[in-house]
Amino acid sequence: MVSSSHEAMHRIFQKDPTLLTRALQRVLHVPFPEPREIAALNVDLTEIEPVERRVDTLLRAETDEGTYLFVIESQKKVDERKRGSWPYCLSYLYEKFRCEPILIVTTQSTTTARWAARPIRLGFRDWHSLTVRPLVLGPDNVPVITDERTAVQDVPLAVLSAMTHGHGPQAPAILESTAAALRTIDPDSAAVFVQFVDSCLADAQAKQMWRDLMTAIQYFWRHPLAEQVREEGREEGREEGRLQDRREMVLRILEWQSVPVPDDVRERVNTCTDLDRLEVWIRRAMHAKDAAELFLEP
């Protein structure tokens, strides 16, 4: 379950990796070649030494011009520690995969976007041993989509617009156009996008407006956010809903991580009735390379 704007701002590109290349081409005007294939990779960059480093989302793009790694970092505020960690991660990824890494920073903050866009230059004044130039998607360049027809043409981009700009006087038009666009895609994908938007709406009035819009969409009631708006009571039904939400999330995360799920693993997850155990499996799924790792005893 997506529980924060930080998570949503990078996981939208796991849900629809092709959105990233469209954002590069249309928003940032970077002539990135059209990928033949984009695959999610394990985001764990931990070394053998007891130093743990992770990136938020890592994707591999195969193009006619070569193979690239998209390193996507969701940034809520200025953090000068990134001056060291971002170059480290890019260098490590190049050494590990031997293909070019590209750093993409997503943010809802104009101040953070301007900070993140500044090149990181390591070395001395007249000679830079290493220069890192992040590409930034934020309030200054992500389009404000308030027209339903435009939103329908590119639903993931409309969702990213709502995640980035869903506040202030334009919020009603942005959220209404996004809600209308979600009705045109398959319910399972729409349910994930619903949560991404909800996680990024810090303004209480905008969040309530979004949830009011979503109550009119039937698939919303199968989504984890429905727990927050269901009527109190009917505890047994709510408990089953929580179990089913977490079962689906375990399997969905494995799918996002491109981890094959054998029938016996799927059966064990779908028949689990222990919420705490499912929560453990969710956390393990985020870093699993094999589905069987869900069940390993500590």
Short mmCIF file of C-alpha atoms in Angstrom, two decimals:
data_model
loop_
_atom_site.label_atom_id
_atom_site.label_comp_id
_atom_site.label_asym_id
_atom_site.label_seq_id
_atom_site.Cartn_x
_atom_site.Cartn_y
_atom_site.Cartn_z
CA MET A 1 0.00 0.00 0.00
CA VAL A 2 1.32 3.44 -0.92
CA SER A 3 1.39 5.47 2.28
CA SER A 4 3.23 8.67 1.37
CA SER A 5 3.72 11.19 -1.39
CA HIS A 6 7.41 10.27 -1.45
CA GLU A 7 6.56 6.71 -2.47
CA ALA A 8 3.87 7.69 -4.94
CA MET A 9 6.07 10.27 -6.71
CA HIS A 10 8.49 7.59 -7.87
CA ARG A 11 6.30 4.47 -8.00
CA ILE A 12 4.07 5.99 -10.66
CA PHE A 13 6.97 5.27 -13.03
CA GLN A 14 6.96 1.63 -11.93
CA LYS A 15 3.27 1.45 -12.74
CA ASP A 16 3.75 2.96 -16.20
CA PRO A 17 7.45 3.16 -17.15
CA THR A 18 6.59 4.62 -20.56
CA LEU A 19 5.37 7.76 -18.77
CA LEU A 20 8.99 8.49 -17.95
CA THR A 21 10.14 8.67 -21.55
CA ARG A 22 7.15 10.84 -22.42
CA ALA A 23 8.00 13.16 -19.54
CA LEU A 24 11.61 13.36 -20.72
CA GLN A 25 10.57 14.15 -24.29
CA ARG A 26 7.55 16.40 -23.70
CA VAL A 27 8.25 18.04 -20.33
CA LEU A 28 12.04 18.23 -20.16
CA HIS A 29 12.56 18.30 -23.96
CA VAL A 30 15.32 15.71 -23.71
CA PRO A 31 15.64 13.76 -26.99
CA PHE A 32 15.81 10.38 -25.30
CA PRO A 33 15.50 7.47 -27.79
CA GLU A 34 12.28 5.46 -27.75
CA PRO A 35 12.82 2.33 -25.60
CA ARG A 36 12.06 -1.08 -27.02
CA GLU A 37 11.64 -2.37 -23.47
CA ILE A 38 11.70 -1.00 -19.91
CA ALA A 39 12.10 -3.37 -16.96
CA ALA A 40 12.04 -2.69 -13.21
CA LEU A 41 15.21 -3.76 -11.37
CA ASN A 42 16.01 -4.45 -7.75
CA VAL A 43 16.47 -1.09 -6.00
CA ASP A 44 18.81 -2.44 -3.31
CA LEU A 45 22.31 -1.01 -3.87
CA THR A 46 23.72 -2.37 -0.61
CA GLU A 47 27.40 -3.39 -0.72
CA ILE A 48 28.94 -6.39 1.04
CA GLU A 49 30.29 -3.95 3.60
CA PRO A 50 27.72 -2.92 6.24
CA VAL A 51 26.76 0.27 4.38
CA GLU A 52 23.23 0.29 2.98
CA ARG A 53 22.31 2.55 0.09
CA ARG A 54 19.10 2.45 -1.93
CA VAL A 55 17.49 4.35 -4.76
CA ASP A 56 13.74 4.85 -4.93
CA THR A 57 13.03 3.28 -8.32
CA LEU A 58 15.43 1.69 -10.82
CA LEU A 59 14.40 0.90 -14.42
CA ARG A 60 16.35 -0.47 -17.36
CA ALA A 61 15.54 0.86 -20.84
CA GLU A 62 16.61 -0.97 -24.00
CA THR A 63 16.85 1.31 -27.04
CA ASP A 64 18.34 1.15 -30.52
CA GLU A 65 21.09 3.44 -29.24
CA GLY A 66 21.97 1.32 -26.25
CA THR A 67 20.86 0.31 -22.75
CA TYR A 68 20.18 2.91 -20.07
CA LEU A 69 19.29 2.87 -16.38
CA PHE A 70 16.67 5.29 -15.07
CA VAL A 71 17.48 6.14 -11.45
CA ILE A 72 14.34 7.82 -10.07
CA GLU A 73 14.54 9.68 -6.77
CA SER A 74 11.48 11.22 -5.09
CA GLN A 75 12.61 14.29 -3.15
CA LYS A 76 10.40 16.17 -0.68
CA LYS A 77 12.95 18.73 0.53
CA VAL A 78 16.49 19.98 0.08
CA ASP A 79 18.99 17.40 1.36
CA GLU A 80 22.66 18.22 0.89
CA ARG A 81 23.63 14.62 1.69
CA LYS A 82 22.46 13.78 -1.83
CA ARG A 83 25.53 15.64 -3.08
CA GLY A 84 27.50 12.56 -2.09
CA SER A 85 24.97 9.75 -2.36
CA TRP A 86 23.69 10.49 -5.88
CA PRO A 87 27.16 10.44 -7.54
CA TYR A 88 27.98 7.31 -5.55
CA CYS A 89 24.85 5.49 -6.70
CA LEU A 90 25.32 6.46 -10.34
CA SER A 91 28.94 5.30 -10.30
CA TYR A 92 28.03 2.07 -8.55
CA LEU A 93 25.25 1.32 -11.03
CA TYR A 94 27.53 1.94 -13.99
CA GLU A 95 30.14 -0.38 -12.51
CA LYS A 96 27.55 -3.08 -11.77
CA PHE A 97 25.50 -3.00 -14.99
CA ARG A 98 27.96 -1.41 -17.45
CA CYS A 99 25.29 0.82 -19.00
CA GLU A 100 24.61 4.54 -18.70
CA PRO A 101 22.65 5.70 -15.61
CA ILE A 102 20.33 8.72 -15.86
CA LEU A 103 19.21 10.44 -12.66
CA ILE A 104 15.59 11.67 -12.58
CA VAL A 105 14.37 13.64 -9.54
CA THR A 106 10.64 14.09 -8.91
CA THR A 107 9.26 16.61 -6.44
CA GLN A 108 6.17 18.60 -5.53
CA SER A 109 8.25 21.56 -4.31
CA THR A 110 9.47 24.38 -6.54
CA THR A 111 12.30 25.16 -4.11
CA THR A 112 13.41 21.52 -4.04
CA ALA A 113 13.17 21.29 -7.83
CA ARG A 114 15.49 24.25 -8.31
CA TRP A 115 17.95 22.86 -5.78
CA ALA A 116 17.92 19.39 -7.33
CA ALA A 117 18.48 20.77 -10.85
CA ARG A 118 21.81 22.32 -9.88
CA PRO A 119 24.75 20.27 -11.20
CA ILE A 120 26.80 18.41 -8.63
CA ARG A 121 30.45 19.00 -9.46
CA LEU A 122 33.13 17.08 -7.61
CA GLY A 123 36.74 18.17 -7.88
CA PHE A 124 38.24 21.66 -7.81
CA ARG A 125 37.23 24.92 -9.42
CA ASP A 126 38.87 24.57 -12.82
CA TRP A 127 38.73 20.78 -13.10
CA HIS A 128 35.73 18.66 -12.23
CA SER A 129 36.52 14.99 -11.74
CA LEU A 130 32.80 14.16 -11.79
CA THR A 131 29.72 16.16 -12.76
CA VAL A 132 26.18 14.95 -12.06
CA ARG A 133 23.31 16.76 -13.80
CA PRO A 134 19.93 15.53 -12.52
CA LEU A 135 16.83 15.83 -14.69
CA VAL A 136 13.99 17.20 -12.55
CA LEU A 137 10.21 16.76 -12.86
CA GLY A 138 8.41 19.26 -10.64
CA PRO A 139 5.87 22.07 -10.43
CA ASP A 140 7.75 24.28 -12.90
CA ASN A 141 7.61 21.83 -15.83
CA VAL A 142 5.00 19.10 -15.21
CA PRO A 143 1.95 20.30 -17.18
CA VAL A 144 -1.20 21.40 -15.36
CA ILE A 145 -3.94 19.25 -16.93
CA THR A 146 -7.42 20.63 -16.32
CA ASP A 147 -9.10 19.45 -19.51
CA GLU A 148 -10.81 16.05 -19.52
CA ARG A 149 -10.01 15.37 -23.18
CA THR A 150 -6.30 16.03 -22.58
CA ALA A 151 -6.34 13.85 -19.48
CA VAL A 152 -7.92 10.94 -21.35
CA GLN A 153 -5.24 11.10 -24.04
CA ASP A 154 -2.50 10.35 -21.49
CA VAL A 155 -3.94 9.09 -18.20
CA PRO A 156 -0.61 8.48 -16.38
CA LEU A 157 0.55 12.00 -17.25
CA ALA A 158 -2.76 13.36 -15.94
CA VAL A 159 -2.19 11.43 -12.71
CA LEU A 160 1.33 12.87 -12.41
CA SER A 161 -0.17 16.33 -12.95
CA ALA A 162 -2.66 15.77 -10.12
CA MET A 163 0.09 14.44 -7.85
CA THR A 164 2.23 17.50 -8.54
CA HIS A 165 -0.37 20.30 -8.76
CA GLY A 166 -3.38 19.00 -6.80
CA HIS A 167 -3.75 22.02 -4.56
CA GLY A 168 -4.79 25.66 -4.74
CA PRO A 169 -7.49 27.20 -6.94
CA GLN A 170 -6.83 24.85 -9.88
CA ALA A 171 -7.29 21.70 -7.79
CA PRO A 172 -10.99 21.11 -8.62
CA ALA A 173 -10.41 21.19 -12.39
CA ILE A 174 -7.25 19.06 -12.16
CA LEU A 175 -8.82 16.42 -9.92
CA GLU A 176 -12.10 16.27 -11.85
CA SER A 177 -10.33 15.79 -15.19
CA THR A 178 -8.12 13.09 -13.68
CA ALA A 179 -11.12 11.30 -12.15
CA ALA A 180 -12.88 11.33 -15.50
CA ALA A 181 -9.79 9.95 -17.25
CA LEU A 182 -9.47 7.09 -14.75
CA ARG A 183 -12.90 5.82 -15.79
CA THR A 184 -11.51 5.10 -19.26
CA ILE A 185 -8.82 2.59 -18.19
CA ASP A 186 -8.95 -0.83 -16.57
CA PRO A 187 -10.14 -0.83 -12.93
CA ASP A 188 -7.02 -2.46 -11.46
CA SER A 189 -4.66 0.15 -12.92
CA ALA A 190 -7.06 2.94 -12.02
CA ALA A 191 -7.20 1.76 -8.40
CA VAL A 192 -3.41 2.06 -8.11
CA PHE A 193 -3.43 5.54 -9.64
CA VAL A 194 -6.19 6.56 -7.20
CA GLN A 195 -3.88 5.82 -4.30
CA PHE A 196 -0.92 7.62 -5.87
CA VAL A 197 -2.95 10.82 -6.11
CA ASP A 198 -4.43 10.45 -2.63
CA SER A 199 -0.96 10.00 -1.10
CA CYS A 200 0.29 13.25 -2.65
CA LEU A 201 -2.58 15.54 -1.65
CA ALA A 202 -1.31 17.36 1.44
CA ASP A 203 -4.15 19.90 1.41
CA ALA A 204 -7.05 18.51 3.48
CA GLN A 205 -9.72 20.13 1.31
CA ALA A 206 -8.21 18.77 -1.91
CA LYS A 207 -7.86 15.29 -0.38
CA GLN A 208 -11.52 15.27 0.68
CA MET A 209 -12.54 16.50 -2.77
CA TRP A 210 -10.57 13.65 -4.37
CA ARG A 211 -12.15 11.04 -2.10
CA ASP A 212 -15.61 12.42 -2.81
CA LEU A 213 -14.92 12.08 -6.54
CA MET A 214 -13.66 8.54 -6.06
CA THR A 215 -16.71 7.32 -4.15
CA ALA A 216 -18.62 7.55 -7.42
CA ILE A 217 -16.30 5.02 -9.05
CA GLN A 218 -17.22 1.45 -8.19
CA TYR A 219 -13.72 -0.06 -8.36
CA PHE A 220 -12.65 2.35 -5.62
CA TRP A 221 -14.32 0.15 -3.04
CA ARG A 222 -11.84 -2.65 -3.73
CA HIS A 223 -8.91 -0.34 -3.02
CA PRO A 224 -7.11 0.10 0.34
CA LEU A 225 -8.25 3.74 0.49
CA ALA A 226 -11.80 2.50 0.82
CA GLU A 227 -11.04 1.50 4.41
CA GLN A 228 -10.84 5.16 5.34
CA VAL A 229 -14.29 6.01 4.01
CA ARG A 230 -16.39 2.90 4.66
CA GLU A 231 -19.11 3.16 7.25
CA GLU A 232 -18.11 2.09 10.73
CA GLY A 233 -19.38 -1.25 11.80
CA ARG A 234 -19.54 -4.40 9.73
CA GLU A 235 -16.20 -5.27 11.32
CA GLU A 236 -16.05 -8.72 9.81
CA GLY A 237 -16.41 -7.37 6.29
CA ARG A 238 -13.77 -4.72 6.91
CA GLU A 239 -11.33 -7.30 8.26
CA GLU A 240 -11.72 -9.42 5.15
CA GLY A 241 -11.24 -6.30 3.02
CA ARG A 242 -7.95 -5.53 4.78
CA LEU A 243 -6.75 -9.08 4.26
CA GLN A 244 -7.62 -9.04 0.56
CA ASP A 245 -5.96 -5.63 0.07
CA ARG A 246 -2.71 -6.87 1.56
CA ARG A 247 -2.79 -10.15 -0.36
CA GLU A 248 -3.16 -8.21 -3.60
CA MET A 249 -0.38 -5.81 -2.61
CA VAL A 250 2.09 -8.64 -1.94
CA LEU A 251 1.48 -10.10 -5.40
CA ARG A 252 1.41 -6.69 -7.10
CA ILE A 253 4.78 -5.70 -5.63
CA LEU A 254 6.34 -8.94 -6.85
CA GLU A 255 4.91 -8.20 -10.29
CA TRP A 256 6.37 -4.68 -10.24
CA GLN A 257 9.74 -6.16 -9.28
CA SER A 258 9.50 -8.60 -12.24
CA VAL A 259 9.69 -11.55 -9.83
CA PRO A 260 7.91 -14.69 -11.17
CA VAL A 261 5.15 -15.96 -8.84
CA PRO A 262 4.65 -19.76 -8.88
CA ASP A 263 1.16 -21.13 -8.29
CA ASP A 264 2.05 -22.48 -4.83
CA VAL A 265 3.30 -19.06 -3.71
CA ARG A 266 0.19 -17.35 -5.08
CA GLU A 267 -2.01 -19.90 -3.30
CA ARG A 268 -0.23 -19.41 0.03
CA VAL A 269 -0.57 -15.63 -0.19
CA ASN A 270 -4.24 -15.74 -1.23
CA THR A 271 -5.18 -18.06 1.65
CA CYS A 272 -3.29 -16.22 4.39
CA THR A 273 -5.57 -14.86 7.14
CA ASP A 274 -2.88 -13.25 9.30
CA LEU A 275 -2.63 -9.47 8.76
CA ASP A 276 0.71 -9.18 10.56
CA ARG A 277 2.23 -11.93 8.43
CA LEU A 278 0.97 -10.28 5.25
CA GLU A 279 2.57 -6.99 6.34
CA VAL A 280 5.88 -8.82 6.75
CA TRP A 281 5.49 -10.33 3.28
CA ILE A 282 4.78 -6.90 1.80
CA ARG A 283 8.06 -5.57 3.20
CA ARG A 284 9.97 -8.62 1.98
CA ALA A 285 8.39 -8.40 -1.48
CA MET A 286 9.86 -4.92 -1.97
CA HIS A 287 13.39 -6.40 -1.97
CA ALA A 288 12.81 -10.00 -3.08
CA LYS A 289 14.63 -11.50 -6.03
CA ASP A 290 12.74 -14.80 -5.71
CA ALA A 291 9.13 -15.25 -4.57
CA ALA A 292 10.19 -17.94 -2.09
CA GLU A 293 12.05 -15.27 -0.09
CA LEU A 294 8.68 -14.16 1.28
CA PHE A 295 8.57 -17.21 3.52
CA LEU A 296 12.16 -17.40 4.75
CA GLU A 297 12.43 -17.46 8.51
CA PRO A 298 14.64 -14.73 10.01
#
